[in-house]
Amino acid sequence: MIKVDKLNKWYGKHHVLKNINLEVEPSEVLVIIGSSGSGKSTLLRCINFLEKAQKGTITIDGKVVTHGSRKLHLIRRDVGMVFQHFNLFPHMTIMNNVIEGLTQVKKVPKDEAIELGKQMLDKVGMLEKADTYPSMISGGQKQRVAIARALAMYPKIMLFDEPTSALDPELVGDVLEVMKKLANDGMTMMVVTHEMGFAREVADRVIYMDEGKIIEQGTPEEIFNNPKNDRTKEFLSRIL
């Protein structure tokens, strides 16, 4: 579903991603862990073409994609992304936030978009809040709405960039529960997270990144119970 080959990214002289190679299979849940500044979020943003990598190739669902690709916005529709911060439009109801992409990008008639919006809000347990505004709901609820908004575009892949890091601890569980359901439904997912319990339970594969490189990868059992690389061992000893 995703193939990244020799991907390199610089900010000025700072080499952020260094020869990244990885593949994500359909319906696989890949969790990326590592310290802040290790390149995890930049990698996701390159895969969604929010950032431009200077070298390497990204293949999505069999198509090699570059920033120069025609109809990049159509390709990006297949890759849903959920950020640390929810980026909901404060002046729109929850329903209108969810269907904005459907009506404006996919040109879906509003009545049809609302029906799809209801399905997605129901999926994340937020249907009863459809007519309220973002200021009237909690951070965890806003993040569930952001997930519904991404799902409404029927993406082939979902990218999650630390989706719980901005939430109060008691709100984290509801968002992780929605993500677990998506994984169980067979959604292809790449997740950058510090939630090691989620990684252990849901990931098919875990990647540890450090200083712009993939240092080690394996099953959750291999990474958490028997890491091979000393840097992986040191990282896990600090957080577990």
PDB file of N, CA and C in Angstrom, residues 57-104:
ATOM      1  N   THR A  57      11.822   8.109  -3.407  1.00  0.00           N
ATOM      2  CA  THR A  57      10.492   7.978  -4.010  1.00  0.00           C
ATOM      3  C   THR A  57       9.486   7.452  -2.995  1.00  0.00           C
ATOM      4  N   ILE A  58       8.229   7.836  -3.211  1.00  0.00           N
ATOM      5  CA  ILE A  58       7.104   7.347  -2.416  1.00  0.00           C
ATOM      6  C   ILE A  58       6.097   6.749  -3.386  1.00  0.00           C
ATOM      7  N   THR A  59       5.716   5.500  -3.140  1.00  0.00           N
ATOM      8  CA  THR A  59       4.715   4.823  -3.966  1.00  0.00           C
ATOM      9  C   THR A  59       3.498   4.549  -3.097  1.00  0.00           C
ATOM     10  N   ILE A  60       2.325   4.998  -3.556  1.00  0.00           N
ATOM     11  CA  ILE A  60       1.082   4.786  -2.822  1.00  0.00           C
ATOM     12  C   ILE A  60       0.130   3.989  -3.699  1.00  0.00           C
ATOM     13  N   ASP A  61      -0.248   2.818  -3.204  1.00  0.00           N
ATOM     14  CA  ASP A  61      -1.179   1.942  -3.921  1.00  0.00           C
ATOM     15  C   ASP A  61      -0.730   1.721  -5.368  1.00  0.00           C
ATOM     16  N   GLY A  62       0.563   1.488  -5.522  1.00  0.00           N
ATOM     17  CA  GLY A  62       1.105   1.159  -6.838  1.00  0.00           C
ATOM     18  C   GLY A  62       1.483   2.341  -7.711  1.00  0.00           C
ATOM     19  N   LYS A  63       1.193   3.587  -7.248  1.00  0.00           N
ATOM     20  CA  LYS A  63       1.520   4.770  -8.056  1.00  0.00           C
ATOM     21  C   LYS A  63       2.682   5.526  -7.415  1.00  0.00           C
ATOM     22  N   VAL A  64       3.741   5.753  -8.195  1.00  0.00           N
ATOM     23  CA  VAL A  64       4.847   6.583  -7.717  1.00  0.00           C
ATOM     24  C   VAL A  64       4.377   8.029  -7.742  1.00  0.00           C
ATOM     25  N   VAL A  65       4.511   8.690  -6.582  1.00  0.00           N
ATOM     26  CA  VAL A  65       3.969  10.045  -6.442  1.00  0.00           C
ATOM     27  C   VAL A  65       5.104  11.004  -6.094  1.00  0.00           C
ATOM     28  N   THR A  66       5.106  12.166  -6.747  1.00  0.00           N
ATOM     29  CA  THR A  66       6.053  13.222  -6.408  1.00  0.00           C
ATOM     30  C   THR A  66       5.286  14.525  -6.247  1.00  0.00           C
ATOM     31  N   HIS A  67       5.991  15.557  -5.744  1.00  0.00           N
ATOM     32  CA  HIS A  67       5.325  16.860  -5.611  1.00  0.00           C
ATOM     33  C   HIS A  67       4.935  17.426  -6.965  1.00  0.00           C
ATOM     34  N   GLY A  68       5.596  16.950  -8.023  1.00  0.00           N
ATOM     35  CA  GLY A  68       5.248  17.423  -9.360  1.00  0.00           C
ATOM     36  C   GLY A  68       4.138  16.617 -10.012  1.00  0.00           C
ATOM     37  N   SER A  69       3.626  15.595  -9.308  1.00  0.00           N
ATOM     38  CA  SER A  69       2.591  14.752  -9.902  1.00  0.00           C
ATOM     39  C   SER A  69       1.347  15.566 -10.222  1.00  0.00           C
ATOM     40  N   ARG A  70       0.743  15.264 -11.373  1.00  0.00           N
ATOM     41  CA  ARG A  70      -0.515  15.914 -11.714  1.00  0.00           C
ATOM     42  C   ARG A  70      -1.605  15.422 -10.776  1.00  0.00           C
ATOM     43  N   LYS A  71      -2.516  16.331 -10.451  1.00  0.00           N
ATOM     44  CA  LYS A  71      -3.658  15.996  -9.591  1.00  0.00           C
ATOM     45  C   LYS A  71      -3.208  15.417  -8.250  1.00  0.00           C
ATOM     46  N   LEU A  72      -2.192  16.078  -7.659  1.00  0.00           N
ATOM     47  CA  LEU A  72      -1.686  15.633  -6.359  1.00  0.00           C
ATOM     48  C   LEU A  72      -2.803  15.628  -5.309  1.00  0.00           C
ATOM     49  N   HIS A  73      -3.732  16.572  -5.410  1.00  0.00           N
ATOM     50  CA  HIS A  73      -4.825  16.640  -4.422  1.00  0.00           C
ATOM     51  C   HIS A  73      -5.712  15.392  -4.490  1.00  0.00           C
ATOM     52  N   LEU A  74      -5.820  14.799  -5.700  1.00  0.00           N
ATOM     53  CA  LEU A  74      -6.623  13.577  -5.816  1.00  0.00           C
ATOM     54  C   LEU A  74      -5.913  12.398  -5.148  1.00  0.00           C
ATOM     55  N   ILE A  75      -4.600  12.357  -5.282  1.00  0.00           N
ATOM     56  CA  ILE A  75      -3.825  11.298  -4.641  1.00  0.00           C
ATOM     57  C   ILE A  75      -3.879  11.468  -3.125  1.00  0.00           C
ATOM     58  N   ARG A  76      -3.776  12.725  -2.675  1.00  0.00           N
ATOM     59  CA  ARG A  76      -3.780  12.997  -1.236  1.00  0.00           C
ATOM     60  C   ARG A  76      -5.111  12.604  -0.594  1.00  0.00           C
ATOM     61  N   ARG A  77      -6.191  12.603  -1.386  1.00  0.00           N
ATOM     62  CA  ARG A  77      -7.494  12.182  -0.848  1.00  0.00           C
ATOM     63  C   ARG A  77      -7.467  10.751  -0.343  1.00  0.00           C
ATOM     64  N   ASP A  78      -6.589   9.929  -0.928  1.00  0.00           N
ATOM     65  CA  ASP A  78      -6.508   8.528  -0.522  1.00  0.00           C
ATOM     66  C   ASP A  78      -5.745   8.342   0.787  1.00  0.00           C
ATOM     67  N   VAL A  79      -5.133   9.435   1.268  1.00  0.00           N
ATOM     68  CA  VAL A  79      -4.292   9.355   2.468  1.00  0.00           C
ATOM     69  C   VAL A  79      -4.852  10.315   3.512  1.00  0.00           C
ATOM     70  N   GLY A  80      -5.656   9.777   4.432  1.00  0.00           N
ATOM     71  CA  GLY A  80      -6.220  10.614   5.488  1.00  0.00           C
ATOM     72  C   GLY A  80      -5.178  10.877   6.556  1.00  0.00           C
ATOM     73  N   MET A  81      -5.224  12.079   7.151  1.00  0.00           N
ATOM     74  CA  MET A  81      -4.240  12.402   8.190  1.00  0.00           C
ATOM     75  C   MET A  81      -4.916  13.048   9.379  1.00  0.00           C
ATOM     76  N   VAL A  82      -4.514  12.601  10.573  1.00  0.00           N
ATOM     77  CA  VAL A  82      -5.014  13.162  11.826  1.00  0.00           C
ATOM     78  C   VAL A  82      -3.806  13.690  12.593  1.00  0.00           C
ATOM     79  N   PHE A  83      -3.884  14.965  12.989  1.00  0.00           N
ATOM     80  CA  PHE A  83      -2.749  15.656  13.584  1.00  0.00           C
ATOM     81  C   PHE A  83      -2.868  15.692  15.116  1.00  0.00           C
ATOM     82  N   GLN A  84      -1.799  16.207  15.749  1.00  0.00           N
ATOM     83  CA  GLN A  84      -1.843  16.401  17.205  1.00  0.00           C
ATOM     84  C   GLN A  84      -2.986  17.345  17.576  1.00  0.00           C
ATOM     85  N   HIS A  85      -3.102  18.422  16.814  1.00  0.00           N
ATOM     86  CA  HIS A  85      -4.142  19.414  17.076  1.00  0.00           C
ATOM     87  C   HIS A  85      -5.232  19.234  16.029  1.00  0.00           C
ATOM     88  N   PHE A  86      -6.444  19.505  16.426  1.00  0.00           N
ATOM     89  CA  PHE A  86      -7.607  18.979  15.716  1.00  0.00           C
ATOM     90  C   PHE A  86      -7.923  19.760  14.438  1.00  0.00           C
ATOM     91  N   ASN A  87      -7.551  21.060  14.419  1.00  0.00           N
ATOM     92  CA  ASN A  87      -7.747  21.890  13.222  1.00  0.00           C
ATOM     93  C   ASN A  87      -9.196  21.882  12.733  1.00  0.00           C
ATOM     94  N   LEU A  88     -10.142  21.902  13.674  1.00  0.00           N
ATOM     95  CA  LEU A  88     -11.549  22.026  13.288  1.00  0.00           C
ATOM     96  C   LEU A  88     -11.870  23.496  13.053  1.00  0.00           C
ATOM     97  N   PHE A  89     -12.814  23.756  12.140  1.00  0.00           N
ATOM     98  CA  PHE A  89     -13.252  25.129  11.894  1.00  0.00           C
ATOM     99  C   PHE A  89     -14.189  25.547  13.033  1.00  0.00           C
ATOM    100  N   PRO A  90     -13.815  26.559  13.828  1.00  0.00           N
ATOM    101  CA  PRO A  90     -14.624  26.900  15.008  1.00  0.00           C
ATOM    102  C   PRO A  90     -16.007  27.446  14.680  1.00  0.00           C
ATOM    103  N   HIS A  91     -16.160  28.023  13.469  1.00  0.00           N
ATOM    104  CA  HIS A  91     -17.443  28.653  13.120  1.00  0.00           C
ATOM    105  C   HIS A  91     -18.416  27.658  12.479  1.00  0.00           C
ATOM    106  N   MET A  92     -17.973  26.402  12.306  1.00  0.00           N
ATOM    107  CA  MET A  92     -18.830  25.380  11.686  1.00  0.00           C
ATOM    108  C   MET A  92     -19.282  24.367  12.725  1.00  0.00           C
ATOM    109  N   THR A  93     -20.498  23.820  12.534  1.00  0.00           N
ATOM    110  CA  THR A  93     -20.942  22.726  13.390  1.00  0.00           C
ATOM    111  C   THR A  93     -20.054  21.506  13.164  1.00  0.00           C
ATOM    112  N   ILE A  94     -20.164  20.542  14.077  1.00  0.00           N
ATOM    113  CA  ILE A  94     -19.407  19.297  13.940  1.00  0.00           C
ATOM    114  C   ILE A  94     -19.723  18.625  12.597  1.00  0.00           C
ATOM    115  N   MET A  95     -20.999  18.566  12.246  1.00  0.00           N
ATOM    116  CA  MET A  95     -21.376  17.940  10.974  1.00  0.00           C
ATOM    117  C   MET A  95     -20.745  18.670   9.798  1.00  0.00           C
ATOM    118  N   ASN A  96     -20.801  19.988   9.801  1.00  0.00           N
ATOM    119  CA  ASN A  96     -20.245  20.739   8.672  1.00  0.00           C
ATOM    120  C   ASN A  96     -18.727  20.596   8.590  1.00  0.00           C
ATOM    121  N   ASN A  97     -18.067  20.454   9.736  1.00  0.00           N
ATOM    122  CA  ASN A  97     -16.633  20.171   9.715  1.00  0.00           C
ATOM    123  C   ASN A  97     -16.352  18.848   9.010  1.00  0.00           C
ATOM    124  N   VAL A  98     -17.181  17.839   9.303  1.00  0.00           N
ATOM    125  CA  VAL A  98     -16.956  16.505   8.752  1.00  0.00           C
ATOM    126  C   VAL A  98     -17.225  16.462   7.253  1.00  0.00           C
ATOM    127  N   ILE A  99     -18.244  17.187   6.790  1.00  0.00           N
ATOM    128  CA  ILE A  99     -18.629  17.069   5.377  1.00  0.00           C
ATOM    129  C   ILE A  99     -17.991  18.116   4.470  1.00  0.00           C
ATOM    130  N   GLU A 100     -17.206  19.031   5.035  1.00  0.00           N
ATOM    131  CA  GLU A 100     -16.618  20.094   4.224  1.00  0.00           C
ATOM    132  C   GLU A 100     -15.797  19.537   3.058  1.00  0.00           C
ATOM    133  N   GLY A 101     -14.949  18.540   3.349  1.00  0.00           N
ATOM    134  CA  GLY A 101     -14.135  17.950   2.281  1.00  0.00           C
ATOM    135  C   GLY A 101     -14.968  17.222   1.241  1.00  0.00           C
ATOM    136  N   LEU A 102     -16.038  16.565   1.710  1.00  0.00           N
ATOM    137  CA  LEU A 102     -16.915  15.850   0.781  1.00  0.00           C
ATOM    138  C   LEU A 102     -17.576  16.802  -0.202  1.00  0.00           C
ATOM    139  N   THR A 103     -18.086  17.925   0.298  1.00  0.00           N
ATOM    140  CA  THR A 103     -18.830  18.840  -0.575  1.00  0.00           C
ATOM    141  C   THR A 103     -17.902  19.719  -1.411  1.00  0.00           C
ATOM    142  N   GLN A 104     -16.766  20.150  -0.814  1.00  0.00           N
ATOM    143  CA  GLN A 104     -15.896  21.093  -1.518  1.00  0.00           C
ATOM    144  C   GLN A 104     -14.875  20.404  -2.422  1.00  0.00           C
TER     145      GLN A 104
END
